[in-house]
Short mmCIF file of C-alpha atoms and ligand atoms in Angstrom, two decimals:
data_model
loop_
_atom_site.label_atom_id
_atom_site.label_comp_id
_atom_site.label_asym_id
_atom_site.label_seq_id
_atom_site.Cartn_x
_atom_site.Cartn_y
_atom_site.Cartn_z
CA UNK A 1 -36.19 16.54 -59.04
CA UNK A 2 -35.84 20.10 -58.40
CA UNK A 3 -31.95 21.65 -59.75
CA UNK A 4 -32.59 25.26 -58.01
CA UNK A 5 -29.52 26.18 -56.95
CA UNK A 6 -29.66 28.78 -53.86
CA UNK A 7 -26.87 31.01 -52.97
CA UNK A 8 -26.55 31.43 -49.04
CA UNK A 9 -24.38 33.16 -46.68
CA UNK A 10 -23.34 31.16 -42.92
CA UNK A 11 -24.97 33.53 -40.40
CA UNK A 12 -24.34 31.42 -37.61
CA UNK A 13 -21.91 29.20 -36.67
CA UNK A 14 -21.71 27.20 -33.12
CA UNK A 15 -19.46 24.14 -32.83
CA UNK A 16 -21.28 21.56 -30.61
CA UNK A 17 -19.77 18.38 -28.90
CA UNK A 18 -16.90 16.87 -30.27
CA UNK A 19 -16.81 17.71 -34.13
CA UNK A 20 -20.02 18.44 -34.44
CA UNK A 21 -20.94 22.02 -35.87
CA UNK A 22 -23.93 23.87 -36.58
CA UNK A 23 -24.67 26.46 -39.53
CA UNK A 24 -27.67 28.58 -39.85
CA UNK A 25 -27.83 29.61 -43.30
CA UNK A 26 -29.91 32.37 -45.43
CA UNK A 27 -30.31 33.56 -48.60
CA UNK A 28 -27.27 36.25 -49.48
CA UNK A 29 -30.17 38.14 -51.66
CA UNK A 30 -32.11 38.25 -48.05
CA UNK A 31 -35.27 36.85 -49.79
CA UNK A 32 -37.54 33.90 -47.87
CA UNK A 33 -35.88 30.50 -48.25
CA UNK A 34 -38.01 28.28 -49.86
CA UNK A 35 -40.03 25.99 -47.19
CA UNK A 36 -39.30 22.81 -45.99
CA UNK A 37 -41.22 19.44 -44.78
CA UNK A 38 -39.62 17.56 -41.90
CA UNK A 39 -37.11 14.67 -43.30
CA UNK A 40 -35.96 16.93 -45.88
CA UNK A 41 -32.40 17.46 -46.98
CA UNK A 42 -30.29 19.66 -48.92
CA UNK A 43 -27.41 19.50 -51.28
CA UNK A 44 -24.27 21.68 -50.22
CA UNK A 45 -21.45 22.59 -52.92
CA UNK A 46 -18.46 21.81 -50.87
CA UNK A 47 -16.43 22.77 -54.06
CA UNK A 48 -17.70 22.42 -57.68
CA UNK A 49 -17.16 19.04 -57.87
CA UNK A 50 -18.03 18.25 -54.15
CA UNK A 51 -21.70 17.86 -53.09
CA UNK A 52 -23.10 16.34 -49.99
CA UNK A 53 -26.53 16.25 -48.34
CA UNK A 54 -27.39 16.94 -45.29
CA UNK A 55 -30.55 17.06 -43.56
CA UNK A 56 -32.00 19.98 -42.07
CA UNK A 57 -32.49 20.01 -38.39
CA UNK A 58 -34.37 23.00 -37.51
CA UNK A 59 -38.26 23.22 -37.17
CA UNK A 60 -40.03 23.33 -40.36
CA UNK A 61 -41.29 26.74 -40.72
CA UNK A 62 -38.01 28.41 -39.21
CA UNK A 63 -36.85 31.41 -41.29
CA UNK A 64 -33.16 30.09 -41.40
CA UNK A 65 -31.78 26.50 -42.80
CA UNK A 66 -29.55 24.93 -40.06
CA UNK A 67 -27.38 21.83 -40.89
CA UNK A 68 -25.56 19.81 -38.13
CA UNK A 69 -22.27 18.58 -39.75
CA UNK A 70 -20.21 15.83 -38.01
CA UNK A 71 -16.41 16.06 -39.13
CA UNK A 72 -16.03 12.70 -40.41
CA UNK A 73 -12.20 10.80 -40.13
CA UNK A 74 -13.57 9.09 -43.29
CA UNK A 75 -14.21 12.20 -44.82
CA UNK A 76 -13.58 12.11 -48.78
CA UNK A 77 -13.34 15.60 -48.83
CA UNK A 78 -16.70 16.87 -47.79
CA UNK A 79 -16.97 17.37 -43.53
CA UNK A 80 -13.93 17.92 -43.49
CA UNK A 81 -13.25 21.19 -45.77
CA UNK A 82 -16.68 22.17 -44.04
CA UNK A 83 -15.19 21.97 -40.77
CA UNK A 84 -12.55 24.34 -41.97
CA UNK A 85 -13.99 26.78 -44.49
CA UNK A 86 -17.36 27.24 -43.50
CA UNK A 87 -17.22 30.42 -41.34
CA UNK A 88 -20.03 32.57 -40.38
CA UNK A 89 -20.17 35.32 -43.40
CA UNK A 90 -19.11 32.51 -46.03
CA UNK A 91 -21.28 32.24 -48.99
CA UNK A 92 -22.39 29.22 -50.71
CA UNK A 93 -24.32 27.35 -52.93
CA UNK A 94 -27.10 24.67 -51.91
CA UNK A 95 -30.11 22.98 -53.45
CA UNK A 96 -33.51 23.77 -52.90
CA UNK A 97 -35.11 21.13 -49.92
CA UNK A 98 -35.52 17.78 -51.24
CA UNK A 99 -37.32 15.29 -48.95
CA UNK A 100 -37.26 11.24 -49.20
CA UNK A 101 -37.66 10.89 -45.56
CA UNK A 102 -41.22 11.95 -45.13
CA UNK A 103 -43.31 11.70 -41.75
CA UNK A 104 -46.68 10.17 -42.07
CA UNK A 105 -48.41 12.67 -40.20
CA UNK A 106 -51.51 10.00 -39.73
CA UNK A 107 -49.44 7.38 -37.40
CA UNK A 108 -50.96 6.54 -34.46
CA UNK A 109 -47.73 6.67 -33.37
CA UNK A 110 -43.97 7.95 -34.25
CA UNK A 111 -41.02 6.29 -32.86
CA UNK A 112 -37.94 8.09 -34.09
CA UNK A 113 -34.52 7.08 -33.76
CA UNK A 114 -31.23 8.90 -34.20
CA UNK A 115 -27.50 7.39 -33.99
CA UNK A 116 -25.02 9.94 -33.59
CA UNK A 117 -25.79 12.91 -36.04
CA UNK A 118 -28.22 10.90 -37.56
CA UNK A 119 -30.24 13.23 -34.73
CA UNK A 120 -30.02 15.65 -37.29
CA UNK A 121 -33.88 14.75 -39.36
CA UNK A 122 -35.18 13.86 -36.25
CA UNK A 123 -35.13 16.77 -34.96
CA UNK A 124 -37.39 18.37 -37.59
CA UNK A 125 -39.35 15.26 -37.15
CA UNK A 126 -39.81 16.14 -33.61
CA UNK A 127 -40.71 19.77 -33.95
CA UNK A 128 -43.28 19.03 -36.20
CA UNK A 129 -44.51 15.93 -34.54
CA UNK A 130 -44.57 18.40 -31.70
CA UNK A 131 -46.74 21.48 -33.53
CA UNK A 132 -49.16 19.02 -34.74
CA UNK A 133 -50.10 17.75 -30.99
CA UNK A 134 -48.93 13.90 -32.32
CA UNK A 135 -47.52 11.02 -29.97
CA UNK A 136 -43.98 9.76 -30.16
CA UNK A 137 -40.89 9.00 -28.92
CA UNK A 138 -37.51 10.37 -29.35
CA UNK A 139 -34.25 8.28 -29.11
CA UNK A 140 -31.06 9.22 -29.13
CA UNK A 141 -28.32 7.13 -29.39
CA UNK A 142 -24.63 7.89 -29.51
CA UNK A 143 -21.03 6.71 -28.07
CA UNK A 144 -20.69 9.42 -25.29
CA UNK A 145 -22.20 12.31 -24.11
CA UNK A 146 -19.74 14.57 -25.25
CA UNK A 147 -20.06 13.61 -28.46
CA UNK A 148 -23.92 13.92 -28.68
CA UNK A 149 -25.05 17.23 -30.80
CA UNK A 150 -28.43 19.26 -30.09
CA UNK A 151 -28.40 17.72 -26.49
CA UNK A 152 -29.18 21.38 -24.73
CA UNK A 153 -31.82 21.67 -26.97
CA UNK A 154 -33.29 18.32 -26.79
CA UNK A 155 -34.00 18.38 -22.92
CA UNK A 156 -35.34 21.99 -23.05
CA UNK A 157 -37.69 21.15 -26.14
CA UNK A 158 -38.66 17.48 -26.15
CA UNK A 159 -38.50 16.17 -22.33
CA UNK A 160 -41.44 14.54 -22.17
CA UNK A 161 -40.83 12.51 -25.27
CA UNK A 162 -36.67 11.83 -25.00
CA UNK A 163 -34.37 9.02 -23.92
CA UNK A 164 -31.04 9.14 -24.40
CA UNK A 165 -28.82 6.03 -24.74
CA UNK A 166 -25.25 6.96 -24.03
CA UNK A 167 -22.88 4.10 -24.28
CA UNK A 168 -20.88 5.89 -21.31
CA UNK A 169 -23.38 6.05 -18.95
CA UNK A 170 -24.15 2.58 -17.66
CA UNK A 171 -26.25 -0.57 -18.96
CA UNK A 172 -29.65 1.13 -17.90
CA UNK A 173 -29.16 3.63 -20.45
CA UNK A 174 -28.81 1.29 -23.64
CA UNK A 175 -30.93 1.09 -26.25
CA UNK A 176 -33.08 -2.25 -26.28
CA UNK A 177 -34.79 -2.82 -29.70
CA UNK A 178 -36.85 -5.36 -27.70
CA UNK A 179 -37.87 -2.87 -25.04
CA UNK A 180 -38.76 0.32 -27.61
CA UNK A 181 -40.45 -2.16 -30.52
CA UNK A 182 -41.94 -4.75 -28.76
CA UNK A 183 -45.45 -3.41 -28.24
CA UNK A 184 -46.21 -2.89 -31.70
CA UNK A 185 -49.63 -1.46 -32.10
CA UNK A 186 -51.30 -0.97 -35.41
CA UNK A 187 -50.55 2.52 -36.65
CA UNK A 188 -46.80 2.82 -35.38
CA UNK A 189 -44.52 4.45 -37.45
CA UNK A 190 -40.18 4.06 -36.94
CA UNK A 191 -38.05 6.48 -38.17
CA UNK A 192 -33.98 5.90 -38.06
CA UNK A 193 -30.97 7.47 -39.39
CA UNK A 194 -27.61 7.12 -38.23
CA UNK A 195 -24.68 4.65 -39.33
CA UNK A 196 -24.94 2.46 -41.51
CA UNK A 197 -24.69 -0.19 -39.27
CA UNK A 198 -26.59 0.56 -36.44
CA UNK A 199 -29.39 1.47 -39.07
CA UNK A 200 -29.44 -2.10 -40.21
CA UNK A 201 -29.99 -3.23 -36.58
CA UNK A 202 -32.63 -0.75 -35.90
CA UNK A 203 -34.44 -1.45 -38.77
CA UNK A 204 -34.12 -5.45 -38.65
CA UNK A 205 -34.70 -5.28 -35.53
CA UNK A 206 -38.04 -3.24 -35.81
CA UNK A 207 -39.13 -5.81 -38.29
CA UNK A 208 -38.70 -8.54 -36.09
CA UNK A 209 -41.13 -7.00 -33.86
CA UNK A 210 -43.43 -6.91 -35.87
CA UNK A 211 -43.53 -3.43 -37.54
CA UNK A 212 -44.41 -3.77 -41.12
CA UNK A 213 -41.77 -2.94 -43.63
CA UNK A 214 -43.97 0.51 -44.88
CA UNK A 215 -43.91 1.42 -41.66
CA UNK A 216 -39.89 1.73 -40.88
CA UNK A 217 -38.86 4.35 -42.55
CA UNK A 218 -34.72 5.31 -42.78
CA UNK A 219 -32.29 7.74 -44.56
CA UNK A 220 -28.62 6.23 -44.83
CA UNK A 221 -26.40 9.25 -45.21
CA UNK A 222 -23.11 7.06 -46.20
CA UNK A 223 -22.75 3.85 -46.53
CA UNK A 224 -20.85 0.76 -47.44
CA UNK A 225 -22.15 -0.30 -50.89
CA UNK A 226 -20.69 -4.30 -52.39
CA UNK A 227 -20.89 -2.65 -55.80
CA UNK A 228 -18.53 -6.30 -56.94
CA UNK A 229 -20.05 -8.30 -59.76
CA UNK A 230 -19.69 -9.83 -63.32
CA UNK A 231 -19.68 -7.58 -66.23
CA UNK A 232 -22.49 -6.90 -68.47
CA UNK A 233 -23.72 -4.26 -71.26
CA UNK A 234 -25.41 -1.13 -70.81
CA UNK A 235 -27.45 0.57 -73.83
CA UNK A 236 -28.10 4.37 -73.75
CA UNK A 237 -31.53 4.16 -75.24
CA UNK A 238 -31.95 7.99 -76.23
CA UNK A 239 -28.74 7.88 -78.37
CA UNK A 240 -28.78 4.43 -78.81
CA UNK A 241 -24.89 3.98 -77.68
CA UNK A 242 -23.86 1.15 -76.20
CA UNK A 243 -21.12 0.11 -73.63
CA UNK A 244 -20.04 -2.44 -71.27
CA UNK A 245 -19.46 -2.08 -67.60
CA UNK A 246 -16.85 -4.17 -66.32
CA UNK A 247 -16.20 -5.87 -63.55
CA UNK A 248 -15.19 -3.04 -60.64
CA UNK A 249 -16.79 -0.47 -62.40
CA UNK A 250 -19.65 1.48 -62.14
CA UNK A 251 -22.65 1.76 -64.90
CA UNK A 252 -22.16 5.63 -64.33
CA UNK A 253 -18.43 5.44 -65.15
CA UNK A 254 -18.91 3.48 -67.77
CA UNK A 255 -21.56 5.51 -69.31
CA UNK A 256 -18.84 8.69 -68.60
CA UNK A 257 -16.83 6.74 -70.54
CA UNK A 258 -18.69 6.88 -73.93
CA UNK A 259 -19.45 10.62 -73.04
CA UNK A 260 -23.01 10.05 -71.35
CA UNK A 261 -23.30 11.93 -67.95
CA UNK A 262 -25.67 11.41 -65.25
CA UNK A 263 -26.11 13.57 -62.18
CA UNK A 264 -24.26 12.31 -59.44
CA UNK A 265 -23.92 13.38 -56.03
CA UNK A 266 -22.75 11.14 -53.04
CA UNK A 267 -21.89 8.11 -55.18
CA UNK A 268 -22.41 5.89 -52.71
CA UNK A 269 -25.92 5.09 -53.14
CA UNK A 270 -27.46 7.14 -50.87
CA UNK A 271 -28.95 10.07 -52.15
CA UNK A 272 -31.21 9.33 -56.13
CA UNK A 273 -29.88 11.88 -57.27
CA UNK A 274 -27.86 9.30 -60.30
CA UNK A 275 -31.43 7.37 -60.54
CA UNK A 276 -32.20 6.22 -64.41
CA UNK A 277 -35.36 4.48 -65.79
CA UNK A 278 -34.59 0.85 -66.70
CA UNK A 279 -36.58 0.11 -70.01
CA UNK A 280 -35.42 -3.59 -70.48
CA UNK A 281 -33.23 -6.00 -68.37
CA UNK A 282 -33.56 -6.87 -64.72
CA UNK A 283 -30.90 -4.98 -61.73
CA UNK A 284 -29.14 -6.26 -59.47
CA UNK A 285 -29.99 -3.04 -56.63
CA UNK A 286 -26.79 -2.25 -54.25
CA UNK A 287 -27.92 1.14 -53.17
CA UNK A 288 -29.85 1.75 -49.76
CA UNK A 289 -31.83 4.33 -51.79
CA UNK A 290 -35.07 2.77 -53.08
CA UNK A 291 -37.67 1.02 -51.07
CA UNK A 292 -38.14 -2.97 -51.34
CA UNK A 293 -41.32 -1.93 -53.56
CA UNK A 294 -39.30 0.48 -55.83
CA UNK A 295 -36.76 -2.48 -56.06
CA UNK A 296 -39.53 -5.33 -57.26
CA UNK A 297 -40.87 -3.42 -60.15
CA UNK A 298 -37.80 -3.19 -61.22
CA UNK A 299 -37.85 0.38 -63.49
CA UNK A 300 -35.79 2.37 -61.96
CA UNK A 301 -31.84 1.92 -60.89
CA UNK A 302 -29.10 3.75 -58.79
CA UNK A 303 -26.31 3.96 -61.30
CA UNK A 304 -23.40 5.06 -58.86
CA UNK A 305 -23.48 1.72 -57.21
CA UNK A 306 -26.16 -1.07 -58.49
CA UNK A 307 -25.52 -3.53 -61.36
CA UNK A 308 -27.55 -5.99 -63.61
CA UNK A 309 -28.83 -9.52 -62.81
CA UNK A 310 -29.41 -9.62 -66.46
CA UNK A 311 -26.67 -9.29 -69.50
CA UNK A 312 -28.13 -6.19 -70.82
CA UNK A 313 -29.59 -3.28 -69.27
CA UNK A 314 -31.47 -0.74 -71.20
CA UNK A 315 -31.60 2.70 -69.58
CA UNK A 316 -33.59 5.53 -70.40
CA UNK A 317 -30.75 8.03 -70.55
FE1 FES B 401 -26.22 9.43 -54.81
FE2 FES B 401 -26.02 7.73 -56.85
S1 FES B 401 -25.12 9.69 -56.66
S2 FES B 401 -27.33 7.61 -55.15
#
C-alpha cells in the first residue's frame, strides 16, 4: 500500500444539495496528479490525527481530483471540519489514489448503484464505463431530490443510462431490487455504495437474484461494526511481545498498549488500511473490508474492528 503523501490546494469549491459539497483539488507544486482507475479513493488529513477516504468522483483521466463530501450529523470529526475549513485556496494533505473498488471492464454488463453520496464512485464508474463504449445502468437512490448531489450533471452526461429513485417523488420512482436484478444474465456485474444499510439490501438482494457473489462488488464508507466478544491473546510475532485484548477492546488498542502501532485510518473497518497477516490462530472477521474469499483463508485480519475465534492470534506485526 502506497504512503505518498500529496500536498494539494482546494481550487474549487461548489456546495451542492443539502450538505453536500464538492472540491476540485491540485497539486500546490502545480505538477500532474498522479492517475487514477475508476473506484478509487483517497485519504484526506482532516487534521494530523484525522483521516478519511473518500472516493473520487470525477472521470478518470481528469487533470483535477474532485471529492463529493456529505456533512454527516454523525460526523466524528471528519465532514464536519471539512464542511467548515475547506475553502477554495486551502492547502492540504492527501494520499496518493488507492482503489479496492475496481470495475471489471470485461462484464457483459455493469449495473451500478449509488445511495445518497455513495453516487460519489459511481460516477467515475460511469465515465469510464462511458469512454470505453460498455453497457450499464446507473441508479441513483436517495431520500429527496434536494438532497441528491451531481444530479445536473447526471442528466446532462448519463441520460440514456440513469434512473433516479427519489423517495419524494411517488411509488413509480422506487427502487425494486426485483425489477433491476431479476434478469440476471451471465456476465453482469453490480456495483453499490451507499449506507450501510441500504448496501446490505442491495447486495442481498442482488444475490438472491441470482448474481454470483464475485460479481457484486461494494465499498462501505462507514459502518456499524459488532466489534463485542470474549477476550483472547494476541502475539506480536516480529518482537515476539505478547498481550491480551479484552473484552470491548480492540486488537489495535491493545497492541498500542504494549507500544506496537499499526496504521489506522477510519477505524471502523472500512478502509485496510490497519490490515495484519495472521500467521497462526483462526479470526473472527467484523470488518466489511475483505471479500468472503479473503475471509476463508483466513491470513489476513482488520485489526480496528475484528477479533479471534481462536484463543491466540499470531500476527505478523
Ligand atoms: Fe480502516 Fe481498520 S483502520 S479498516
Amino acid at each position: 500500500m502506497s504512503s505518498e503523501v500529496i500536498d494539494v490546494v482546494i481550487k474549487t469549491r461548489e456546495d451542492q444539495a443539502e450538505g453536500v459539497a464538492v472540491f476540485g483539488l491540485s497539486r500546490t507544486d502545480g505538477l500532474p496528479l498522479p492517475p487514477f482507475e475508476a473506484g478509487a479513493h483517497i485519504d484526506v488529513h482532516i487534521t494530523p490525527e484525522i483521516i478519511r477516504q473518500y472516493s473520487l468522483s470525477n472521470a478518470p483521466g481528469d487533470e483535477q481530483y474532485r471529492l463529493g463530501i456529505l456533512k454527516d450529523p454523525q460526523s466524528r470529526g471528519g465532514s464536519e471540519a471539512i464542511h467548515e475549513r475547506f475553502l477554495v485556496g486551502s492547502e492540504l494533505t492527501i494520499s496518493a489514489p488507492r482503489n479496492h473498488f475496481p470495475l471489471d471492464m470485461e462484464a457483459t454488463k455493469s449495473i451500478l448503484v449509488g445511495g445518497g453520496i455513495g453516487i460519489t464512485p459511481m460516477l467515475t464508474m460511469a465515465y469510464a464505463l462511458k469512454a470505453a463504449g460498455k453497457l450499464f445502468e446507473l441508479h441513483y437512490c436517495c431520500r429527496t431530490r434536494s438532497s441528491a448531489g451531481f444530479i445536473d450533471e447526471l442528466i446532462c452526461e448519463f441520460s440514456d443510462q440513469l434512473h433516479l429513485h427519489f423517495d419524494d417523488m411517488g411509488d413509480e420512482q422506487r427502487f425494486i431490487p426485483e425489477a433491476v436484478f431479476g434478469s440476471y444474465e451471465a456476465g453482469s456485474h453490480v456495483y453499490v455504495c451507499g449506507p450501510s444499510g441500504f448496501m446490505d439490501w442491495v447486495i442481498g438482494s442482488a444475490k438472491e437474484q441470482g448474481f454470483p457473489s464475485e460479481q457484486v462488488h461494494f465499498e462501505y464508507f462507514n459502518a456499524e461494526v459488532d466489534s463485542s466478544g470474549a477476550a483472547f491473546e494476541v502475539v506480536a510475532a516480529q518482537s515476539g511481545q505478547s498481550v491480551m485484548v479484552e473484552e470491548g477492546q480492540s486488537i489495535s488498542e491493545a497492541l498500542a498498549a504494549i507500544g506496537i502501532k499499526v496504521d489506522m485510518s477510519c477505524e471502523q473497518g472500512v478502509c485496510g488500511t490497519c490490515i495484519c497477516d495472521v500467521i497462526e490462530g483462526t479470526p473472527d472477521h467484523k470488518d466489511h473490508f475483505l471479500t468472503e474469499e479473503e475471509r476463508e483463508d483466513n491470513d489476513q485480519i482488520v485489526v480496528c474492528c475484528s477479533r479471534a475465534k481462536s484463543e491466540k492470534l499470531v500476527l505478523d506485526i
